[in-house]
Amino acid sequence: MVNKDKVEAAVKLLLEGMGEDVNREGLKETPARVARMYEELLSGMGASAKEHLSKTFEASDSQIVLERDITFYSICEHHLMPFFREDPYCLYSGRTGGGDQQACQDGGGLRRKAADPGAAYRGDC
């Protein structure tokens, strides 16, 4: 999904725009490193939520299930800065479960997209 050639070219332009010498020893591989980073951070861009939410199971009651410390990786859609955090919990209830739990366990696949870092706290994601 990420066009690494375009990302590398953009990083070179950014470095040049900041007055850096892109041929300097410490920066020679930086555009490629940044492109690989964005490729990994945005690996969920082409993922479908259906794939992650398709697995369900029958529950005997409608108790609330708590899943703690779900790691969330993304980039800020406003500044393109990578961020990660552990969400404090994920809740679901009902007689059929699993889809939401699967989303929690596979959060990386669903969440590795450009995002507003505050969206999860506001319930927007």
PDB file of C-alpha atoms in Angstrom:
ATOM      1  CA  MET A   1       0.000   0.000   0.000  1.00  0.00           C
ATOM      2  CA  VAL A   2       2.851   2.398   0.795  1.00  0.00           C
ATOM      3  CA  ASN A   3       4.786   3.568  -2.257  1.00  0.00           C
ATOM      4  CA  LYS A   4       8.294   3.381  -0.807  1.00  0.00           C
ATOM      5  CA  ASP A   5       9.892   5.167  -3.777  1.00  0.00           C
ATOM      6  CA  LYS A   6       7.646   8.197  -3.268  1.00  0.00           C
ATOM      7  CA  VAL A   7       8.234   8.189   0.491  1.00  0.00           C
ATOM      8  CA  GLU A   8      12.014   8.042  -0.035  1.00  0.00           C
ATOM      9  CA  ALA A   9      11.864  10.943  -2.500  1.00  0.00           C
ATOM     10  CA  ALA A  10       9.725  12.959  -0.082  1.00  0.00           C
ATOM     11  CA  VAL A  11      12.135  12.327   2.802  1.00  0.00           C
ATOM     12  CA  LYS A  12      15.072  13.423   0.640  1.00  0.00           C
ATOM     13  CA  LEU A  13      13.227  16.655  -0.211  1.00  0.00           C
ATOM     14  CA  LEU A  14      12.364  17.189   3.447  1.00  0.00           C
ATOM     15  CA  LEU A  15      15.981  16.728   4.526  1.00  0.00           C
ATOM     16  CA  GLU A  16      17.170  19.075   1.779  1.00  0.00           C
ATOM     17  CA  GLY A  17      14.495  21.576   2.818  1.00  0.00           C
ATOM     18  CA  MET A  18      15.896  21.491   6.356  1.00  0.00           C
ATOM     19  CA  GLY A  19      19.352  22.306   4.987  1.00  0.00           C
ATOM     20  CA  GLU A  20      20.784  18.806   5.381  1.00  0.00           C
ATOM     21  CA  ASP A  21      23.178  17.126   2.969  1.00  0.00           C
ATOM     22  CA  VAL A  22      21.339  13.927   1.958  1.00  0.00           C
ATOM     23  CA  ASN A  23      24.664  12.415   0.863  1.00  0.00           C
ATOM     24  CA  ARG A  24      26.168  12.815   4.341  1.00  0.00           C
ATOM     25  CA  GLU A  25      27.185   9.443   5.797  1.00  0.00           C
ATOM     26  CA  GLY A  26      24.620   9.508   8.602  1.00  0.00           C
ATOM     27  CA  LEU A  27      21.744  10.367   6.250  1.00  0.00           C
ATOM     28  CA  LYS A  28      22.457   8.203   3.190  1.00  0.00           C
ATOM     29  CA  GLU A  29      20.125   5.398   4.275  1.00  0.00           C
ATOM     30  CA  THR A  30      17.615   7.575   6.160  1.00  0.00           C
ATOM     31  CA  PRO A  31      15.075   7.901   3.307  1.00  0.00           C
ATOM     32  CA  ALA A  32      14.955   4.094   2.902  1.00  0.00           C
ATOM     33  CA  ARG A  33      14.692   3.582   6.693  1.00  0.00           C
ATOM     34  CA  VAL A  34      11.830   6.071   6.931  1.00  0.00           C
ATOM     35  CA  ALA A  35      10.033   4.422   3.987  1.00  0.00           C
ATOM     36  CA  ARG A  36      10.307   0.994   5.677  1.00  0.00           C
ATOM     37  CA  MET A  37       9.048   2.480   8.942  1.00  0.00           C
ATOM     38  CA  TYR A  38       5.963   3.953   7.280  1.00  0.00           C
ATOM     39  CA  GLU A  39       5.363   0.712   5.403  1.00  0.00           C
ATOM     40  CA  GLU A  40       5.242  -1.141   8.727  1.00  0.00           C
ATOM     41  CA  LEU A  41       3.285   1.523  10.610  1.00  0.00           C
ATOM     42  CA  LEU A  42       0.687   1.745   7.835  1.00  0.00           C
ATOM     43  CA  SER A  43       0.468  -1.972   7.066  1.00  0.00           C
ATOM     44  CA  GLY A  44      -3.225  -1.950   8.005  1.00  0.00           C
ATOM     45  CA  MET A  45      -4.211   0.531   5.297  1.00  0.00           C
ATOM     46  CA  GLY A  46      -5.460  -2.182   2.948  1.00  0.00           C
ATOM     47  CA  ALA A  47      -6.880  -4.440   5.671  1.00  0.00           C
ATOM     48  CA  SER A  48     -10.587  -5.056   5.891  1.00  0.00           C
ATOM     49  CA  ALA A  49     -12.249  -5.040   9.288  1.00  0.00           C
ATOM     50  CA  LYS A  50     -14.364  -7.996   8.126  1.00  0.00           C
ATOM     51  CA  GLU A  51     -11.280 -10.207   8.092  1.00  0.00           C
ATOM     52  CA  HIS A  52     -10.500  -9.367  11.727  1.00  0.00           C
ATOM     53  CA  LEU A  53     -14.085  -9.459  12.982  1.00  0.00           C
ATOM     54  CA  SER A  54     -15.268 -12.665  11.289  1.00  0.00           C
ATOM     55  CA  LYS A  55     -14.352 -15.099  14.082  1.00  0.00           C
ATOM     56  CA  THR A  56     -17.071 -15.407  16.743  1.00  0.00           C
ATOM     57  CA  PHE A  57     -18.050 -17.835  19.472  1.00  0.00           C
ATOM     58  CA  GLU A  58     -21.167 -18.570  21.516  1.00  0.00           C
ATOM     59  CA  ALA A  59     -21.180 -17.339  25.119  1.00  0.00           C
ATOM     60  CA  SER A  60     -23.374 -18.835  27.833  1.00  0.00           C
ATOM     61  CA  ASP A  61     -24.277 -15.467  29.319  1.00  0.00           C
ATOM     62  CA  SER A  62     -23.929 -11.772  28.610  1.00  0.00           C
ATOM     63  CA  GLN A  63     -21.104 -10.915  30.954  1.00  0.00           C
ATOM     64  CA  ILE A  64     -18.786  -8.085  30.072  1.00  0.00           C
ATOM     65  CA  VAL A  65     -15.334  -9.180  28.999  1.00  0.00           C
ATOM     66  CA  LEU A  66     -12.348  -6.980  29.694  1.00  0.00           C
ATOM     67  CA  GLU A  67      -9.213  -7.055  27.557  1.00  0.00           C
ATOM     68  CA  ARG A  68      -6.390  -4.922  28.968  1.00  0.00           C
ATOM     69  CA  ASP A  69      -3.339  -3.218  27.470  1.00  0.00           C
ATOM     70  CA  ILE A  70      -4.096  -3.576  23.782  1.00  0.00           C
ATOM     71  CA  THR A  71      -1.169  -2.113  21.856  1.00  0.00           C
ATOM     72  CA  PHE A  72      -2.126   0.559  19.334  1.00  0.00           C
ATOM     73  CA  TYR A  73       0.392   1.597  16.628  1.00  0.00           C
ATOM     74  CA  SER A  74      -0.324   4.387  14.197  1.00  0.00           C
ATOM     75  CA  ILE A  75       0.797   7.751  12.870  1.00  0.00           C
ATOM     76  CA  CYS A  76      -0.698  11.130  13.601  1.00  0.00           C
ATOM     77  CA  GLU A  77      -2.683  12.136  10.515  1.00  0.00           C
ATOM     78  CA  HIS A  78      -1.904  15.810  11.154  1.00  0.00           C
ATOM     79  CA  HIS A  79       1.877  15.650  11.631  1.00  0.00           C
ATOM     80  CA  LEU A  80       2.778  12.177  10.264  1.00  0.00           C
ATOM     81  CA  MET A  81       4.559  11.407  13.539  1.00  0.00           C
ATOM     82  CA  PRO A  82       4.491   7.783  14.673  1.00  0.00           C
ATOM     83  CA  PHE A  83       2.937   7.026  18.033  1.00  0.00           C
ATOM     84  CA  PHE A  84       1.962   3.987  20.027  1.00  0.00           C
ATOM     85  CA  ARG A  85       0.189   3.350  23.262  1.00  0.00           C
ATOM     86  CA  GLU A  86      -1.576   0.627  25.150  1.00  0.00           C
ATOM     87  CA  ASP A  87      -5.308   1.141  25.302  1.00  0.00           C
ATOM     88  CA  PRO A  88      -6.523   0.507  28.820  1.00  0.00           C
ATOM     89  CA  TYR A  89      -9.331  -1.883  27.869  1.00  0.00           C
ATOM     90  CA  CYS A  90     -11.739  -3.189  25.279  1.00  0.00           C
ATOM     91  CA  LEU A  91     -15.275  -4.149  26.289  1.00  0.00           C
ATOM     92  CA  TYR A  92     -17.997  -6.151  24.654  1.00  0.00           C
ATOM     93  CA  SER A  93     -20.988  -8.118  25.810  1.00  0.00           C
ATOM     94  CA  GLY A  94     -23.742 -10.249  24.394  1.00  0.00           C
ATOM     95  CA  ARG A  95     -24.530 -13.895  23.726  1.00  0.00           C
ATOM     96  CA  THR A  96     -22.291 -14.096  20.677  1.00  0.00           C
ATOM     97  CA  GLY A  97     -18.772 -12.869  21.165  1.00  0.00           C
ATOM     98  CA  GLY A  98     -15.431 -12.999  19.530  1.00  0.00           C
ATOM     99  CA  GLY A  99     -15.610 -10.418  16.802  1.00  0.00           C
ATOM    100  CA  ASP A 100     -14.775  -7.577  19.149  1.00  0.00           C
ATOM    101  CA  GLN A 101     -12.259  -9.701  21.017  1.00  0.00           C
ATOM    102  CA  GLN A 102     -10.649 -10.647  17.726  1.00  0.00           C
ATOM    103  CA  ALA A 103     -10.445  -6.942  16.900  1.00  0.00           C
ATOM    104  CA  CYS A 104      -8.686  -6.372  20.209  1.00  0.00           C
ATOM    105  CA  GLN A 105      -6.225  -9.200  19.637  1.00  0.00           C
ATOM    106  CA  ASP A 106      -5.643  -8.204  16.017  1.00  0.00           C
ATOM    107  CA  GLY A 107      -5.676  -4.506  16.807  1.00  0.00           C
ATOM    108  CA  GLY A 108      -2.452  -4.018  14.904  1.00  0.00           C
ATOM    109  CA  GLY A 109      -4.071  -5.093  11.657  1.00  0.00           C
ATOM    110  CA  LEU A 110      -7.073  -2.891  12.176  1.00  0.00           C
ATOM    111  CA  ARG A 111      -5.289   0.101  13.629  1.00  0.00           C
ATOM    112  CA  ARG A 112      -2.116   0.476  11.601  1.00  0.00           C
ATOM    113  CA  LYS A 113      -3.523   3.414   9.668  1.00  0.00           C
ATOM    114  CA  ALA A 114      -3.086   7.174   9.791  1.00  0.00           C
ATOM    115  CA  ALA A 115      -5.153   8.319  12.736  1.00  0.00           C
ATOM    116  CA  ASP A 116      -6.054  11.167  15.011  1.00  0.00           C
ATOM    117  CA  PRO A 117      -4.216  10.152  18.223  1.00  0.00           C
ATOM    118  CA  GLY A 118      -7.147  11.310  20.363  1.00  0.00           C
ATOM    119  CA  ALA A 119      -9.806   9.447  18.366  1.00  0.00           C
ATOM    120  CA  ALA A 120      -9.693   6.269  20.470  1.00  0.00           C
ATOM    121  CA  TYR A 121     -10.213   8.272  23.636  1.00  0.00           C
ATOM    122  CA  ARG A 122     -13.210  10.037  22.088  1.00  0.00           C
ATOM    123  CA  GLY A 123     -14.626   6.778  20.702  1.00  0.00           C
ATOM    124  CA  ASP A 124     -14.150   7.848  17.055  1.00  0.00           C
ATOM    125  CA  CYS A 125     -12.204   4.810  15.902  1.00  0.00           C
TER     126      CYS A 125
END
